[in-house]
XYZ file of C-alpha atoms in Angstrom:
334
model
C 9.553 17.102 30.941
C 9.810 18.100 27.508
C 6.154 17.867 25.665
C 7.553 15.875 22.970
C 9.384 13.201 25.215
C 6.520 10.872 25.974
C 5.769 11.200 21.622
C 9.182 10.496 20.938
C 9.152 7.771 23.427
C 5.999 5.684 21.863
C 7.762 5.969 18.631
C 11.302 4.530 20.088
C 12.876 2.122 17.923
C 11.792 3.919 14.169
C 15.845 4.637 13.702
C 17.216 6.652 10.751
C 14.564 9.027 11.185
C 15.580 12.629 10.734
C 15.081 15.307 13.371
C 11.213 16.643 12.876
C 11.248 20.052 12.062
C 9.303 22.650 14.060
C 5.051 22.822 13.559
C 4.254 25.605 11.636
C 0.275 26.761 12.409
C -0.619 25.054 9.395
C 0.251 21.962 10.373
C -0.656 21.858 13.049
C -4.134 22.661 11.415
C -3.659 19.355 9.399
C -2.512 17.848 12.323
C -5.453 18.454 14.295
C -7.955 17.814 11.572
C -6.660 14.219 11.516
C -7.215 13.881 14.680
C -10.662 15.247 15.180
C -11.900 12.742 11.736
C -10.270 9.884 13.942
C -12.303 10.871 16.824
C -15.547 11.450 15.256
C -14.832 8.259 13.477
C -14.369 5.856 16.136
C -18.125 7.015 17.552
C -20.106 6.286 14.596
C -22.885 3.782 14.855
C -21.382 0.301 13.060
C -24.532 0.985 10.553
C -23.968 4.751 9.568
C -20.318 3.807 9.255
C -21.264 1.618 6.456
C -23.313 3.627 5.112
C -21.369 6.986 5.496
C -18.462 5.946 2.212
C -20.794 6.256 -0.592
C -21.991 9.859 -0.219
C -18.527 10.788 1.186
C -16.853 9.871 -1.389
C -19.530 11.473 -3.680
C -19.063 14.329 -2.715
C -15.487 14.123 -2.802
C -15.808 13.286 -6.130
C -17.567 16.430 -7.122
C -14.557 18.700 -5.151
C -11.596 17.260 -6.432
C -9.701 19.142 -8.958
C -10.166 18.448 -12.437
C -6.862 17.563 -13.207
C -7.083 14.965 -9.632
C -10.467 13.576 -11.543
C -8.688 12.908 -15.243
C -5.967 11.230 -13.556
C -8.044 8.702 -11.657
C -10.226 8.519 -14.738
C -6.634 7.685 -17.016
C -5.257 5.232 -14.672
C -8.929 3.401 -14.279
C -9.232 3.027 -18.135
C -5.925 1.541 -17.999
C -6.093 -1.185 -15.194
C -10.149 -1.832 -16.276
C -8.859 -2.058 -20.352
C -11.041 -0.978 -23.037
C -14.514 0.253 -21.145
C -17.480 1.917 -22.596
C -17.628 6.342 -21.295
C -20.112 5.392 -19.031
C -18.815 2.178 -16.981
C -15.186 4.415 -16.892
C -17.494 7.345 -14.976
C -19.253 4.674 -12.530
C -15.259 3.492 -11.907
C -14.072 6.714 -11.485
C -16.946 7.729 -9.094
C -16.658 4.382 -7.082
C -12.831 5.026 -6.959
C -13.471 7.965 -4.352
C -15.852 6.369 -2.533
C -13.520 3.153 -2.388
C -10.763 5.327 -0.601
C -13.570 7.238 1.498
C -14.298 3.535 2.414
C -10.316 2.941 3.186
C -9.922 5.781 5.230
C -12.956 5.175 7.528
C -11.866 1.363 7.893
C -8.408 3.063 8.741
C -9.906 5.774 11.326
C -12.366 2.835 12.859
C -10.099 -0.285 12.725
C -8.386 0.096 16.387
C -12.132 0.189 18.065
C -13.376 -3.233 16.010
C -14.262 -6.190 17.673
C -11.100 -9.201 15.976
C -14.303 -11.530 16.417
C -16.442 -9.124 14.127
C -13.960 -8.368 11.383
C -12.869 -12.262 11.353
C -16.629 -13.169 10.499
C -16.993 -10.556 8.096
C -13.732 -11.306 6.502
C -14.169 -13.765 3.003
C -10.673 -15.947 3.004
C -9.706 -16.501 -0.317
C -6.668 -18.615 -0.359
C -5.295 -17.349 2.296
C -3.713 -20.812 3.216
C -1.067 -20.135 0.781
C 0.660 -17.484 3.114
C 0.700 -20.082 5.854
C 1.852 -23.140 3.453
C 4.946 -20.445 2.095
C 5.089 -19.342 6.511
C 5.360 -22.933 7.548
C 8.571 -23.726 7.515
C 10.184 -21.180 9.914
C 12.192 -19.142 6.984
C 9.902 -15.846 6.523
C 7.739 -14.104 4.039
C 7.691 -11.454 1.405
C 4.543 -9.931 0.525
C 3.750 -7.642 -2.130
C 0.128 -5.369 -2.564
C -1.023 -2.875 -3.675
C -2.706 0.459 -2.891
C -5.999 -1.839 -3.097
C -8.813 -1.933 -0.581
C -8.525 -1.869 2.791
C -5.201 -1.885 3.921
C -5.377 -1.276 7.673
C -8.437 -4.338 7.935
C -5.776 -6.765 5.916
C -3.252 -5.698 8.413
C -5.687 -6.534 11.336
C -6.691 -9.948 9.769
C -3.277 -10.598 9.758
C -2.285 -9.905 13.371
C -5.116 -12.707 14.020
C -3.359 -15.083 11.859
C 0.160 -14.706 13.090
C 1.628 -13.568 10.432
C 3.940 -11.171 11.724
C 3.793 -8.657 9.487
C 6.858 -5.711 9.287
C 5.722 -2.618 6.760
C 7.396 0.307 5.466
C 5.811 3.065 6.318
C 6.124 6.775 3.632
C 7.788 9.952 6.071
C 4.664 11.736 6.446
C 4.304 15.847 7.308
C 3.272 16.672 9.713
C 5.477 14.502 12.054
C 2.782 13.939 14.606
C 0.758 12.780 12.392
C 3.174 9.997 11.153
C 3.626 9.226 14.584
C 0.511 8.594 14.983
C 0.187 6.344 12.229
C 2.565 3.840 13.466
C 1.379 4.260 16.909
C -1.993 2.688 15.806
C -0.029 0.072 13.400
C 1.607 -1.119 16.445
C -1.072 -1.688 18.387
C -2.914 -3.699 15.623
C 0.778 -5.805 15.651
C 2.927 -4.425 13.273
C 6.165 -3.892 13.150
C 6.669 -0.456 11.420
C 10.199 0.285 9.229
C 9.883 4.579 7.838
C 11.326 4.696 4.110
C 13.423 7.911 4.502
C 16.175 8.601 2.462
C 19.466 7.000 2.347
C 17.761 4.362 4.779
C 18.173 0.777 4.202
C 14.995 -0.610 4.529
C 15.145 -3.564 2.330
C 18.376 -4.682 4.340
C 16.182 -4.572 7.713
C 13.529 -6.367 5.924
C 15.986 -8.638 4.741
C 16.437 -8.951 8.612
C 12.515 -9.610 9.255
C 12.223 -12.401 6.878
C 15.472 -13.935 8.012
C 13.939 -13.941 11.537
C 10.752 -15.748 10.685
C 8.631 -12.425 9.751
C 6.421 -10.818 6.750
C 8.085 -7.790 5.447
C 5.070 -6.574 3.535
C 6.430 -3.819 0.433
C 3.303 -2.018 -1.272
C 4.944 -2.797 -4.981
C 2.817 -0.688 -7.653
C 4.116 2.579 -7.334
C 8.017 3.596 -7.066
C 8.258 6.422 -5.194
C 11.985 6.941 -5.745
C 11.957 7.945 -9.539
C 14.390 5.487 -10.349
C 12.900 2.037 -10.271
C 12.512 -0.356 -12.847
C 11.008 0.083 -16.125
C 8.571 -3.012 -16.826
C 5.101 -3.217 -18.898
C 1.810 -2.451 -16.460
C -1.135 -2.797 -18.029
C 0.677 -2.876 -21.582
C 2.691 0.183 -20.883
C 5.893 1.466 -19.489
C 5.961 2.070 -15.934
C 8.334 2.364 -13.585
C 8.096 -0.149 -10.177
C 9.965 -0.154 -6.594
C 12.574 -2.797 -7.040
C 12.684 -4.090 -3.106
C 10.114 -6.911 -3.364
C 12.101 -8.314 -5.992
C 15.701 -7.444 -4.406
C 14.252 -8.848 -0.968
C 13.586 -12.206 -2.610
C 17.231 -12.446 -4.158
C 18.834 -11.743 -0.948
C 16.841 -14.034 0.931
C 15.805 -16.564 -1.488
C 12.332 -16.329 -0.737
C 9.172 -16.273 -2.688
C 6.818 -13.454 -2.989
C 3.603 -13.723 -2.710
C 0.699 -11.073 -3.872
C -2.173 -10.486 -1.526
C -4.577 -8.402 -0.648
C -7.665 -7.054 1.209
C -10.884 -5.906 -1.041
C -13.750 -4.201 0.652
C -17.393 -5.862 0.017
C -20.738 -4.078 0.747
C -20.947 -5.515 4.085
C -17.181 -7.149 4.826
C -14.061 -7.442 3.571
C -12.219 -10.299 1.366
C -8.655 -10.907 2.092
C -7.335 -12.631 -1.310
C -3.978 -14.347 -1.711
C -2.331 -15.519 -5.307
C -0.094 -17.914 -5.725
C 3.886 -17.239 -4.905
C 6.319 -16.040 -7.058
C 9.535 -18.138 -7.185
C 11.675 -15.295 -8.740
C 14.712 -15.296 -6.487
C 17.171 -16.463 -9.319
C 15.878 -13.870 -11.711
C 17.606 -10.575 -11.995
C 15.552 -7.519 -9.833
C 14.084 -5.938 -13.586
C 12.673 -9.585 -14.215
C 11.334 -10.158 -10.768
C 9.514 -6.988 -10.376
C 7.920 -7.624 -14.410
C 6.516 -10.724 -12.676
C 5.271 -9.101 -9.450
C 4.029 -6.079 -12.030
C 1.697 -9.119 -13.891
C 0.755 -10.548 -10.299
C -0.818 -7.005 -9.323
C -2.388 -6.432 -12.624
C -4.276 -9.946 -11.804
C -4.784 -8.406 -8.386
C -5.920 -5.225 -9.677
C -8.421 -6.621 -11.779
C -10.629 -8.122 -9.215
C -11.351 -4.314 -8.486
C -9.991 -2.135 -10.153
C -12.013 0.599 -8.738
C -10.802 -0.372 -5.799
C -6.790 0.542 -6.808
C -6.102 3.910 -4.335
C -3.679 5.560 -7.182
C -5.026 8.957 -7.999
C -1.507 10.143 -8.924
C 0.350 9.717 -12.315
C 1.867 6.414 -12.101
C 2.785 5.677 -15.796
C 6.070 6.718 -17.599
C 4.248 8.528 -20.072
C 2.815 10.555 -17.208
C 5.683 11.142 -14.694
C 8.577 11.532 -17.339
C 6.843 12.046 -20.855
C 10.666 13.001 -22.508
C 11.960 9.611 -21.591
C 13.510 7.843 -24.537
C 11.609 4.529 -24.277
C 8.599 6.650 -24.952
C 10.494 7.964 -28.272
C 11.600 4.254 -29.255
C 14.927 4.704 -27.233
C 16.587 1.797 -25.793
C 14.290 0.341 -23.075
C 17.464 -1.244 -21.204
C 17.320 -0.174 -17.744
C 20.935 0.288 -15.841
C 20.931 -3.049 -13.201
C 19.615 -3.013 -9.621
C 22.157 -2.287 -7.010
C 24.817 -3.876 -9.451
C 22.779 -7.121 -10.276
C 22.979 -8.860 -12.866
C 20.431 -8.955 -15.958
């Protein structure tokens, strides 16, 4: 038997995927890194796990390249508005040990007790995914890079909400692989964004069958999305929550799951009815929703990347008092 076949097998079902190319040696370095944190990770004691975050992410802090550092320190003065020098270093510093926090939760979550995380998970509104849920027809939701992702995704395999994600193509391979392996056992359904794929038509699919399709919706990782105001500037935004919810006629609703000092809060906003409104429209509403979201934490939002127009394409003409008229979605209308 081929060593791949029983790997390829476990991930059946992830169509469009392109062939994986071969494992160079440092991949497979990467590969096997992962895999030895996960291990190490699921055999800490529950109380040095939550205490292990803050100097983690301390120290990662202090290693990360100074041009990492001024980007997280930009984007935090942006979703936290006008802060004084030394409240923007405490965000920036909590910002990496936020994310150390997210990726332990992620390397732990498959060997916690549903019981345990249930108890330690506040519900904030939660009842509002369930109210939109409740009449058979399917969900959209939109978050963020915010929190704990993989503990929101177990809360909500104990509530039945059937949630379907879209998952980034990740090198090395195996190591995507192994992401949605875990996802599915916590419940998920698990769509990879590749290119040329039609993910938003399959999610269309999920929400038409009674599903969650669950679209992170504050960064566009195309290039070409949607140019709407985030945080009072430019900014361009993945169009599918907002194309989802015209094709299906659905409302989105924002949500997401914060971390606490000894828990987790899983936080849900009102919905957005925005499937009349043209896809530039929609996703300026879900762009407000997630700067509402955002603000509950915003050392606590995982983007240490440039996000903003003036950072990913400074030449732009909107930034030069162009014409800020963005080309339709998919041929929809304004």
């Amino acid at each position: 038997m081929n060593d791949d076949e029983p790997r390829q097998r476990r991930v059946a079902g992830l169509e469009g995927l392109p062939p994986a190319p071969p494992m160079s040696p440092r991949k497979w370095a990467t590969y096997l890194q992962y895999r030895a944190v996960w291990a190490a990770a699921a055999r800490l004691p529950d109380a040095l796990a939550w205490r292990a975050p803050d100097p983690i992410g301390d120290v990662w802090y202090r290693l990360a390249p100074r041009r990492q550092r001024n980007q997280v320190r930009s984007n935090q003065a942006r979703a936290a508005g006008r802060s004084p020098r030394r409240e923007l270093d405490r965000l920036v510093r909590d910002a990496y040990r936020s994310y150390a926090r997210y990726w332990l939760d992620s390397f732990r979550v498959h060997t916690l007790d549903p019981d345990d995380v249930l108890a330690r998970t506040e519900d904030v509104n939660t009842r509002i995914l369930d109210e939109v849920r409740s009449d058979g027809r399917g969900a959209i939701l939109a978050t963020g890079h915010l929190g704990s992702w993989e503990i929101g995704a177990f809360f909500s395999t104990q509530r039945d909400w059937r949630l379907t994600v879209v998952a980034e193509l990740l090198e090395p391979r195996r190591l995507f692989d192994r992401f949605v392996e875990l996802r599915r056992a916590l419940g998920l359904e698990v769509i990879p964004l590749v290119r040329g794929g039609d993910a938003v038509g399959r999610l269309e699919q999920v929400v038409r069958d009674g599903g969650t399709a669950t679209l992170l919706a504050d960064r566009d990782l195309t290039g070409t999305g949607p140019i709407v105001t985030f945080f009072g500037e430019p900014c361009r935004m993945p169009p599918g929550p907002a194309a989802l919810a015209r094709r299906t006629g659905r409302p989105v609703v924002p949500g997401a799951c914060f971390t606490t000092p000894r828990g987790w809060r899983a936080v849900v906003h009102e919905p957005l009815d925005i499937a009349h409104l043209p896809v530039l429209d929609g996703t300026q509403q879900i762009a407000q929703a997630l700067e509402r979201l955002i603000g509950l934490a915003p050392e606590q939002w995982h983007v240490f990347v440039p996000n903003w127009l003036v950072d990913r394409e400074p030449d732009h003409s909107l930034l030069r008092g162009g014409d800020d008229r963005e080309p339709p979605i998919s041929g929809e209308p304004r």
